[in-house]
PDB file of C-alpha atoms in Angstrom:
ATOM      1  CA  MET A   1     266.634  43.843 286.438  1.00 44.00           C
ATOM      2  CA  ALA A   2     269.378  41.341 286.180  1.00 48.00           C
ATOM      3  CA  GLY A   3     272.632  43.026 285.796  1.00 53.00           C
ATOM      4  CA  THR A   4     275.498  41.149 288.440  1.00 54.00           C
ATOM      5  CA  ASN A   5     278.881  40.676 286.608  1.00 51.00           C
ATOM      6  CA  SER A   6     281.436  39.304 289.021  1.00 53.00           C
ATOM      7  CA  GLU A   7     283.828  40.080 286.175  1.00 52.00           C
ATOM      8  CA  ARG A   8     283.761  43.933 286.834  1.00 52.00           C
ATOM      9  CA  GLN A   9     285.029  46.217 289.464  1.00 55.00           C
ATOM     10  CA  LEU A  10     282.750  46.054 292.715  1.00 52.00           C
ATOM     11  CA  LEU A  11     282.301  49.273 294.220  1.00 54.00           C
ATOM     12  CA  ALA A  12     282.628  49.548 298.141  1.00 57.00           C
ATOM     13  CA  GLU A  13     282.978  52.506 299.609  1.00 78.00           C
ATOM     14  CA  GLY A  14     281.203  55.684 300.740  1.00 90.00           C
ATOM     15  CA  PRO A  15     279.161  56.320 304.134  1.00 96.00           C
ATOM     16  CA  ALA A  16     278.100  53.544 306.560  1.00 97.00           C
ATOM     17  CA  ILE A  17     274.360  52.968 306.355  1.00 97.00           C
ATOM     18  CA  ILE A  18     272.833  52.380 310.098  1.00 98.00           C
ATOM     19  CA  LEU A  19     269.999  50.977 310.889  1.00 98.00           C
ATOM     20  CA  VAL A  20     268.251  51.667 314.225  1.00 97.00           C
ATOM     21  CA  GLU A  21     266.501  48.409 315.690  1.00 96.00           C
ATOM     22  CA  PRO A  22     265.492  47.168 312.458  1.00 95.00           C
ATOM     23  CA  GLN A  23     262.822  44.377 312.607  1.00 92.00           C
ATOM     24  CA  MET A  24     262.808  42.138 309.564  1.00 93.00           C
ATOM     25  CA  GLY A  25     265.318  39.978 308.295  1.00 95.00           C
ATOM     26  CA  GLU A  26     263.877  40.481 304.887  1.00 96.00           C
ATOM     27  CA  ASN A  27     264.016  44.312 304.879  1.00 96.00           C
ATOM     28  CA  ILE A  28     267.949  44.164 306.167  1.00 97.00           C
ATOM     29  CA  GLY A  29     268.645  42.260 302.925  1.00 97.00           C
ATOM     30  CA  MET A  30     266.722  44.331 300.768  1.00 97.00           C
ATOM     31  CA  VAL A  31     268.911  47.220 302.348  1.00 97.00           C
ATOM     32  CA  ALA A  32     272.172  45.397 301.619  1.00 97.00           C
ATOM     33  CA  ARG A  33     271.153  44.721 298.019  1.00 96.00           C
ATOM     34  CA  ALA A  34     270.138  48.707 297.569  1.00 96.00           C
ATOM     35  CA  MET A  35     273.540  49.645 298.776  1.00 96.00           C
ATOM     36  CA  ALA A  36     275.395  46.953 296.771  1.00 94.00           C
ATOM     37  CA  ASN A  37     273.285  48.252 293.682  1.00 93.00           C
ATOM     38  CA  PHE A  38     274.945  51.740 294.252  1.00 93.00           C
ATOM     39  CA  GLY A  39     278.449  51.126 295.532  1.00 92.00           C
ATOM     40  CA  LEU A  40     277.724  51.132 299.394  1.00 95.00           C
ATOM     41  CA  ALA A  41     278.897  48.272 301.473  1.00 93.00           C
ATOM     42  CA  GLU A  42     279.048  49.548 305.147  1.00 96.00           C
ATOM     43  CA  LEU A  43     276.413  48.365 306.989  1.00 97.00           C
ATOM     44  CA  ARG A  44     275.981  48.732 310.564  1.00 97.00           C
ATOM     45  CA  LEU A  45     273.040  47.310 312.763  1.00 98.00           C
ATOM     46  CA  VAL A  46     271.748  48.689 316.137  1.00 98.00           C
ATOM     47  CA  ASN A  47     270.041  45.890 318.311  1.00 96.00           C
ATOM     48  CA  PRO A  48     268.191  43.793 315.401  1.00 96.00           C
ATOM     49  CA  ARG A  49     265.150  42.417 316.449  1.00 94.00           C
ATOM     50  CA  ASP A  50     265.860  39.038 315.593  1.00 93.00           C
ATOM     51  CA  GLY A  51     269.314  38.496 316.199  1.00 94.00           C
ATOM     52  CA  TRP A  52     272.451  38.523 313.870  1.00 95.00           C
ATOM     53  CA  PRO A  53     273.244  36.636 311.554  1.00 93.00           C
ATOM     54  CA  ASN A  54     270.029  36.590 310.030  1.00 95.00           C
ATOM     55  CA  GLU A  55     269.064  33.889 307.207  1.00 95.00           C
ATOM     56  CA  LYS A  56     266.170  35.728 305.793  1.00 95.00           C
ATOM     57  CA  ALA A  57     268.515  38.767 305.371  1.00 96.00           C
ATOM     58  CA  LEU A  58     270.733  36.378 303.410  1.00 94.00           C
ATOM     59  CA  ALA A  59     268.284  35.079 301.107  1.00 94.00           C
ATOM     60  CA  THR A  60     266.846  38.574 300.113  1.00 95.00           C
ATOM     61  CA  ALA A  61     270.223  40.075 299.839  1.00 95.00           C
ATOM     62  CA  SER A  62     269.940  38.645 296.083  1.00 89.00           C
ATOM     63  CA  LYS A  63     274.091  37.936 296.395  1.00 88.00           C
ATOM     64  CA  ALA A  64     274.920  41.222 298.109  1.00 93.00           C
ATOM     65  CA  ASP A  65     276.891  38.832 300.235  1.00 93.00           C
ATOM     66  CA  HIS A  66     279.857  41.022 300.761  1.00 93.00           C
ATOM     67  CA  VAL A  67     277.724  43.628 302.491  1.00 95.00           C
ATOM     68  CA  ILE A  68     276.071  40.978 304.610  1.00 96.00           C
ATOM     69  CA  GLU A  69     279.075  39.656 305.714  1.00 95.00           C
ATOM     70  CA  ALA A  70     280.651  42.782 306.716  1.00 95.00           C
ATOM     71  CA  THR A  71     277.683  43.811 308.690  1.00 97.00           C
ATOM     72  CA  LYS A  72     278.421  45.179 312.205  1.00 97.00           C
ATOM     73  CA  VAL A  73     276.113  44.901 314.921  1.00 98.00           C
ATOM     74  CA  TYR A  74     276.248  47.516 317.765  1.00 97.00           C
ATOM     75  CA  ASP A  75     274.033  47.419 321.321  1.00 97.00           C
ATOM     76  CA  THR A  76     273.398  51.295 320.988  1.00 97.00           C
ATOM     77  CA  LEU A  77     273.132  54.183 318.700  1.00 98.00           C
ATOM     78  CA  GLU A  78     275.903  55.872 320.522  1.00 98.00           C
ATOM     79  CA  GLN A  79     278.202  53.063 319.857  1.00 98.00           C
ATOM     80  CA  ALA A  80     277.540  52.708 315.954  1.00 98.00           C
ATOM     81  CA  VAL A  81     278.113  56.230 315.642  1.00 97.00           C
ATOM     82  CA  ALA A  82     281.241  56.703 317.701  1.00 97.00           C
ATOM     83  CA  ASP A  83     283.929  56.657 315.522  1.00 96.00           C
ATOM     84  CA  LEU A  84     282.292  58.588 313.003  1.00 97.00           C
ATOM     85  CA  ASN A  85     283.055  62.374 312.231  1.00 96.00           C
ATOM     86  CA  PHE A  86     279.790  63.309 310.503  1.00 97.00           C
ATOM     87  CA  VAL A  87     276.311  62.000 310.408  1.00 98.00           C
ATOM     88  CA  TYR A  88     272.852  62.507 308.894  1.00 97.00           C
ATOM     89  CA  ALA A  89     269.550  61.220 310.245  1.00 96.00           C
ATOM     90  CA  THR A  90     266.583  60.560 307.682  1.00 95.00           C
ATOM     91  CA  THR A  91     263.173  61.304 308.415  1.00 90.00           C
ATOM     92  CA  ALA A  92     259.732  62.208 306.926  1.00 81.00           C
ATOM     93  CA  ARG A  93     258.035  64.335 309.208  1.00 79.00           C
ATOM     94  CA  GLU A  94     259.317  67.812 310.900  1.00 79.00           C
ATOM     95  CA  ARG A  95     261.144  67.469 314.357  1.00 74.00           C
ATOM     96  CA  ASP A  96     261.460  70.110 316.807  1.00 69.00           C
ATOM     97  CA  GLY A  97     265.254  71.318 317.255  1.00 71.00           C
ATOM     98  CA  TYR A  98     267.824  73.495 315.162  1.00 79.00           C
ATOM     99  CA  LYS A  99     269.526  70.813 312.809  1.00 91.00           C
ATOM    100  CA  PRO A 100     269.880  72.023 309.442  1.00 94.00           C
ATOM    101  CA  VAL A 101     267.790  69.969 307.081  1.00 94.00           C
ATOM    102  CA  ARG A 102     268.816  68.893 303.661  1.00 96.00           C
ATOM    103  CA  SER A 103     267.638  67.341 300.326  1.00 95.00           C
ATOM    104  CA  PRO A 104     269.211  63.954 299.230  1.00 95.00           C
ATOM    105  CA  VAL A 105     270.826  65.953 296.708  1.00 96.00           C
ATOM    106  CA  ILE A 106     272.556  68.210 298.803  1.00 97.00           C
ATOM    107  CA  ALA A 107     273.307  65.557 301.409  1.00 97.00           C
ATOM    108  CA  ALA A 108     274.630  63.074 298.943  1.00 96.00           C
ATOM    109  CA  GLU A 109     277.129  65.996 297.742  1.00 96.00           C
ATOM    110  CA  THR A 110     278.229  66.915 301.326  1.00 97.00           C
ATOM    111  CA  LEU A 111     278.837  63.000 302.143  1.00 96.00           C
ATOM    112  CA  ARG A 112     281.439  62.614 298.850  1.00 95.00           C
ATOM    113  CA  ALA A 113     283.036  65.867 299.775  1.00 96.00           C
ATOM    114  CA  LYS A 114     283.533  64.531 303.570  1.00 95.00           C
ATOM    115  CA  PHE A 115     284.479  61.419 302.079  1.00 94.00           C
ATOM    116  CA  ARG A 116     287.023  62.554 299.693  1.00 93.00           C
ATOM    117  CA  ALA A 117     288.313  64.270 302.981  1.00 95.00           C
ATOM    118  CA  GLY A 118     288.864  61.004 304.511  1.00 94.00           C
ATOM    119  CA  GLU A 119     286.339  61.557 307.201  1.00 95.00           C
ATOM    120  CA  GLY A 120     283.873  58.837 308.638  1.00 96.00           C
ATOM    121  CA  THR A 121     280.669  59.180 307.653  1.00 97.00           C
ATOM    122  CA  GLY A 122     277.282  57.814 308.376  1.00 97.00           C
ATOM    123  CA  ILE A 123     273.334  57.796 307.344  1.00 98.00           C
ATOM    124  CA  LEU A 124     270.956  56.886 310.201  1.00 98.00           C
ATOM    125  CA  PHE A 125     267.475  54.880 309.164  1.00 97.00           C
ATOM    126  CA  GLY A 126     264.852  54.334 311.682  1.00 95.00           C
ATOM    127  CA  ARG A 127     262.489  51.358 312.395  1.00 92.00           C
ATOM    128  CA  GLU A 128     260.308  50.417 309.638  1.00 87.00           C
ATOM    129  CA  ARG A 129     257.225  51.323 311.882  1.00 86.00           C
ATOM    130  CA  TRP A 130     257.884  54.372 313.636  1.00 87.00           C
ATOM    131  CA  GLY A 131     261.264  55.703 312.496  1.00 90.00           C
ATOM    132  CA  LEU A 132     263.603  57.412 315.109  1.00 94.00           C
ATOM    133  CA  THR A 133     263.066  59.156 318.115  1.00 93.00           C
ATOM    134  CA  ASN A 134     263.931  62.914 318.932  1.00 92.00           C
ATOM    135  CA  GLU A 135     266.823  61.894 320.806  1.00 94.00           C
ATOM    136  CA  GLU A 136     268.250  59.457 318.263  1.00 95.00           C
ATOM    137  CA  VAL A 137     267.922  62.367 315.555  1.00 94.00           C
ATOM    138  CA  ALA A 138     269.808  64.658 318.258  1.00 94.00           C
ATOM    139  CA  LEU A 139     272.844  62.330 317.596  1.00 96.00           C
ATOM    140  CA  ALA A 140     273.202  63.231 314.245  1.00 96.00           C
ATOM    141  CA  ASP A 141     274.716  66.537 312.420  1.00 96.00           C
ATOM    142  CA  GLU A 142     272.439  67.067 309.905  1.00 96.00           C
ATOM    143  CA  ILE A 143     268.568  65.747 308.654  1.00 95.00           C
ATOM    144  CA  VAL A 144     267.851  64.771 305.397  1.00 96.00           C
ATOM    145  CA  THR A 145     264.345  64.334 303.911  1.00 93.00           C
ATOM    146  CA  PHE A 146     262.823  63.119 301.104  1.00 91.00           C
ATOM    147  CA  PRO A 147     260.569  65.095 298.529  1.00 88.00           C
ATOM    148  CA  VAL A 148     257.513  62.606 298.754  1.00 85.00           C
ATOM    149  CA  ASN A 149     253.865  63.115 298.734  1.00 84.00           C
ATOM    150  CA  PRO A 150     252.922  65.149 301.951  1.00 81.00           C
ATOM    151  CA  ALA A 151     249.938  63.057 302.014  1.00 80.00           C
ATOM    152  CA  PHE A 152     251.526  59.785 301.872  1.00 86.00           C
ATOM    153  CA  ALA A 153     255.249  59.948 303.077  1.00 79.00           C
ATOM    154  CA  SER A 154     256.037  56.664 304.279  1.00 81.00           C
ATOM    155  CA  LEU A 155     258.963  55.078 303.032  1.00 86.00           C
ATOM    156  CA  ASN A 156     260.087  51.410 303.314  1.00 90.00           C
ATOM    157  CA  ILE A 157     263.486  50.882 304.853  1.00 94.00           C
ATOM    158  CA  ALA A 158     264.682  49.703 301.893  1.00 94.00           C
ATOM    159  CA  GLN A 159     262.967  52.414 299.604  1.00 94.00           C
ATOM    160  CA  ALA A 160     264.841  55.099 301.846  1.00 95.00           C
ATOM    161  CA  VAL A 161     268.287  53.251 301.619  1.00 97.00           C
ATOM    162  CA  LEU A 162     267.993  52.993 297.976  1.00 96.00           C
ATOM    163  CA  LEU A 163     266.842  56.792 297.251  1.00 95.00           C
ATOM    164  CA  MET A 164     269.999  57.765 299.525  1.00 96.00           C
ATOM    165  CA  SER A 165     272.468  55.398 297.859  1.00 96.00           C
ATOM    166  CA  TYR A 166     271.377  56.540 294.289  1.00 95.00           C
ATOM    167  CA  GLU A 167     272.108  60.055 295.074  1.00 96.00           C
ATOM    168  CA  TRP A 168     275.503  58.894 296.524  1.00 95.00           C
ATOM    169  CA  MET A 169     276.119  57.106 293.239  1.00 93.00           C
ATOM    170  CA  LYS A 170     274.901  60.084 291.289  1.00 93.00           C
ATOM    171  CA  SER A 171     277.237  62.847 293.235  1.00 93.00           C
ATOM    172  CA  GLY A 172     280.074  60.832 292.055  1.00 88.00           C
ATOM    173  CA  MET A 173     279.718  61.134 288.540  1.00 81.00           C
ATOM    174  CA  GLU A 174     281.507  63.494 286.622  1.00 77.00           C
ATOM    175  CA  ASP A 175     278.506  63.463 283.791  1.00 73.00           C
ATOM    176  CA  VAL A 176     275.186  62.630 285.840  1.00 72.00           C
ATOM    177  CA  GLY A 177     273.340  62.105 282.091  1.00 75.00           C
ATOM    178  CA  ALA A 178     275.933  59.525 281.411  1.00 74.00           C
ATOM    179  CA  VAL A 179     275.123  55.768 280.708  1.00 72.00           C
ATOM    180  CA  PRO A 180     276.936  52.767 281.284  1.00 66.00           C
ATOM    181  CA  PHE A 181     275.911  51.212 277.690  1.00 68.00           C
ATOM    182  CA  GLN A 182     274.665  52.412 274.521  1.00 71.00           C
ATOM    183  CA  ALA A 183     272.363  50.930 271.772  1.00 74.00           C
ATOM    184  CA  MET A 184     274.169  48.895 268.884  1.00 78.00           C
ATOM    185  CA  GLY A 185     275.461  50.890 266.069  1.00 79.00           C
ATOM    186  CA  GLN A 186     273.433  50.468 263.556  1.00 79.00           C
ATOM    187  CA  THR A 187     274.209  51.368 259.269  1.00 82.00           C
ATOM    188  CA  PRO A 188     271.417  53.445 257.709  1.00 83.00           C
ATOM    189  CA  SER A 189     269.723  52.261 254.813  1.00 84.00           C
ATOM    190  CA  THR A 190     270.454  53.197 251.716  1.00 86.00           C
ATOM    191  CA  LYS A 191     267.340  54.348 248.858  1.00 87.00           C
ATOM    192  CA  GLU A 192     268.224  51.381 247.021  1.00 90.00           C
ATOM    193  CA  GLN A 193     267.514  49.359 250.014  1.00 87.00           C
ATOM    194  CA  LEU A 194     264.120  51.231 250.770  1.00 84.00           C
ATOM    195  CA  PHE A 195     262.854  51.007 247.138  1.00 90.00           C
ATOM    196  CA  GLY A 196     263.893  47.108 247.568  1.00 89.00           C
ATOM    197  CA  LEU A 197     261.317  46.930 250.262  1.00 85.00           C
ATOM    198  CA  PHE A 198     258.390  48.901 248.650  1.00 88.00           C
ATOM    199  CA  ASP A 199     258.562  46.984 245.530  1.00 90.00           C
ATOM    200  CA  GLN A 200     258.621  43.342 247.622  1.00 88.00           C
ATOM    201  CA  LEU A 201     255.541  44.662 249.842  1.00 84.00           C
ATOM    202  CA  GLU A 202     253.784  45.995 247.036  1.00 86.00           C
ATOM    203  CA  GLU A 203     253.849  42.810 244.987  1.00 87.00           C
ATOM    204  CA  ALA A 204     252.962  40.523 248.309  1.00 84.00           C
ATOM    205  CA  LEU A 205     250.105  42.931 248.642  1.00 82.00           C
ATOM    206  CA  ASP A 206     248.761  43.033 245.173  1.00 82.00           C
ATOM    207  CA  ALA A 207     248.856  39.385 244.958  1.00 81.00           C
ATOM    208  CA  ARG A 208     246.331  39.040 247.858  1.00 77.00           C
ATOM    209  CA  GLY A 209     243.945  41.863 246.504  1.00 76.00           C
ATOM    210  CA  TYR A 210     245.005  44.452 248.892  1.00 77.00           C
ATOM    211  CA  PHE A 211     244.634  47.559 246.351  1.00 79.00           C
ATOM    212  CA  HIS A 212     240.881  47.357 245.706  1.00 79.00           C
ATOM    213  CA  PRO A 213     239.445  48.786 243.825  1.00 83.00           C
ATOM    214  CA  ALA A 214     242.210  49.054 241.258  1.00 84.00           C
ATOM    215  CA  GLY A 215     241.603  52.656 240.468  1.00 88.00           C
ATOM    216  CA  LYS A 216     242.778  53.338 243.912  1.00 86.00           C
ATOM    217  CA  LYS A 217     245.933  51.689 243.911  1.00 88.00           C
ATOM    218  CA  PRO A 218     248.051  54.900 243.046  1.00 90.00           C
ATOM    219  CA  LYS A 219     246.934  56.654 245.781  1.00 88.00           C
ATOM    220  CA  MET A 220     247.206  53.412 248.204  1.00 84.00           C
ATOM    221  CA  VAL A 221     250.655  52.993 247.001  1.00 86.00           C
ATOM    222  CA  ASP A 222     251.577  56.176 247.947  1.00 86.00           C
ATOM    223  CA  ASN A 223     250.431  56.019 251.465  1.00 81.00           C
ATOM    224  CA  LEU A 224     251.754  52.900 251.769  1.00 79.00           C
ATOM    225  CA  ARG A 225     255.646  54.730 250.880  1.00 83.00           C
ATOM    226  CA  ALA A 226     254.563  57.633 252.882  1.00 79.00           C
ATOM    227  CA  VAL A 227     254.212  55.586 255.952  1.00 76.00           C
ATOM    228  CA  LEU A 228     257.441  53.634 255.389  1.00 79.00           C
ATOM    229  CA  SER A 229     259.236  56.719 254.724  1.00 80.00           C
ATOM    230  CA  ARG A 230     258.478  58.898 257.551  1.00 67.00           C
ATOM    231  CA  ARG A 231     261.949  57.986 259.243  1.00 71.00           C
ATOM    232  CA  ALA A 232     265.282  56.623 258.331  1.00 72.00           C
ATOM    233  CA  PHE A 233     265.429  52.918 258.372  1.00 75.00           C
ATOM    234  CA  THR A 234     268.425  50.882 259.247  1.00 80.00           C
ATOM    235  CA  GLU A 235     269.716  48.158 257.215  1.00 82.00           C
ATOM    236  CA  GLN A 236     268.901  45.700 259.865  1.00 78.00           C
ATOM    237  CA  GLU A 237     265.381  47.139 260.140  1.00 79.00           C
ATOM    238  CA  ILE A 238     265.267  46.654 256.325  1.00 82.00           C
ATOM    239  CA  SER A 239     266.394  43.179 256.598  1.00 83.00           C
ATOM    240  CA  VAL A 240     263.866  42.196 259.453  1.00 77.00           C
ATOM    241  CA  LEU A 241     260.840  43.895 257.682  1.00 80.00           C
ATOM    242  CA  ARG A 242     261.885  42.184 254.520  1.00 85.00           C
ATOM    243  CA  GLY A 243     261.989  38.571 256.170  1.00 79.00           C
ATOM    244  CA  VAL A 244     258.575  39.345 257.643  1.00 74.00           C
ATOM    245  CA  ILE A 245     257.035  39.964 254.167  1.00 83.00           C
ATOM    246  CA  SER A 246     259.034  36.633 253.016  1.00 83.00           C
ATOM    247  CA  SER A 247     257.867  34.664 255.308  1.00 73.00           C
ATOM    248  CA  LEU A 248     253.936  36.045 254.900  1.00 76.00           C
ATOM    249  CA  ASP A 249     254.418  35.487 251.456  1.00 79.00           C
ATOM    250  CA  ARG A 250     255.825  31.705 251.646  1.00 78.00           C
ATOM    251  CA  PHE A 251     253.634  30.636 254.254  1.00 70.00           C
ATOM    252  CA  SER A 252     249.875  30.722 254.863  1.00 75.00           C
ATOM    253  CA  ARG A 253     247.821  30.126 258.280  1.00 68.00           C
ATOM    254  CA  LYS A 254     246.821  26.934 256.619  1.00 75.00           C
ATOM    255  CA  SER A 255     250.003  26.010 255.685  1.00 74.00           C
ATOM    256  CA  PRO A 256     252.822  27.775 258.310  1.00 65.00           C
ATOM    257  CA  ARG A 257     256.369  26.913 258.850  1.00 63.00           C
ATOM    258  CA  GLY A 258     256.966  24.035 260.283  1.00 64.00           C
ATOM    259  CA  GLY A 259     253.388  22.791 260.370  1.00 60.00           C
ATOM    260  CA  ARG A 260     252.323  18.948 260.552  1.00 54.00           C
ATOM    261  CA  PHE A 261     249.712  17.689 258.376  1.00 48.00           C
ATOM    262  CA  PRO A 262     248.461  14.058 258.152  1.00 45.00           C
ATOM    263  CA  LYS A 263     249.662  12.378 255.105  1.00 48.00           C
ATOM    264  CA  PRO A 264     247.413  12.038 252.165  1.00 48.00           C
ATOM    265  CA  ALA A 265     245.608   8.487 252.383  1.00 46.00           C
ATOM    266  CA  LYS A 266     246.563   5.928 250.427  1.00 50.00           C
ATOM    267  CA  GLU A 267     244.244   4.640 247.299  1.00 49.00           C
ATOM    268  CA  THR A 268     242.458   1.423 247.946  1.00 49.00           C
ATOM    269  CA  PRO A 269     243.554  -0.864 245.068  1.00 50.00           C
ATOM    270  CA  PRO A 270     240.444  -2.305 243.071  1.00 48.00           C
ATOM    271  CA  ASP A 271     238.798  -5.057 244.191  1.00 50.00           C
ATOM    272  CA  ASP A 272     239.264  -7.946 241.308  1.00 47.00           C
ATOM    273  CA  SER A 273     237.186 -10.758 243.314  1.00 44.00           C
ATOM    274  CA  ASP A 274     233.980 -11.673 242.033  1.00 44.00           C
ATOM    275  CA  ASP A 275     230.519 -11.119 244.188  1.00 45.00           C
ATOM    276  CA  ALA A 276     229.613 -14.476 245.747  1.00 37.00           C
TER     277      ALA A 276
END
C-alpha cells in the first residue's frame, strides 16, 4: 500500500524496539518499516547474527532509512536496556514467574503514559525461531502477549513489532475512529437528472429490442426504474452511467471506438481492350 510522503510530518518518538539476537537482515528491515509506519524510530539490536550494518536490512526497510541509520547495536541485553526506566517483554507462551501479563492495548496505554512523563521505555522481541529466554524475560518489568490462535501462536518478528507499533499509534489518538482522509464530496443528483438517465437508458434498450414481448414493456420499465432508484445517485454517478450508455449506443462490438478497419477495396476499372 503506497503512502510515503516526504512533505508531511515524520513521527519519530515512543519506546525503543529491542531485537534480541535477530538472525535475518530482511526481518530487521521489515521491523524498521513497521516501526516507521506507526511513528516509532528507535531500534536497538542485541548481537545480530549477521552483524551491522546490513545491506539486506536496508533493502527491505522500504525507505525507513531514518530508523536503519539510527539503529544502535549492543553486545548484551543488559546493555541495551540499561538506560531505560520501564520495559515490556513480548512472548506468545506462558512463563513461570510473577510478572504482570498485559494485552497490547493496555501495554500501549502504559507506554504512552510513561512516555508523556518523560520515562525511557522499551519493548523486547526475541529470536525468530524461539523468542526470549526466561532469563531475558526476567529483565523486563511486565509481559505483553497477543490474543492469537492458541493452536498457532507463532508470529513473525516483524508482525509482532507491527502489532505493538499499531497499538502505540492508537494510544495517542483522541478518536480511534478517526481516519486520515475522507472520500471526495459529491453532489446528490436531482430527480430531473435521474429521469434523464431513465429516458436515455430506456430509449437505448428499446432500440435494441430489449423490451420483448411488447406487452411486458411497462412492467419491465417499472422494474428497471426500481433498480436504478434503490439508492440516491450523485451527479457524478449519473454522469458516469450516461457516458456508458452513450458509448454503447454509439459504438458496437463490430465497430468499437478507435477500431481500425481495412479500407474498402478500390473498384477495378473496366478493361476496354479487345480479346486477342
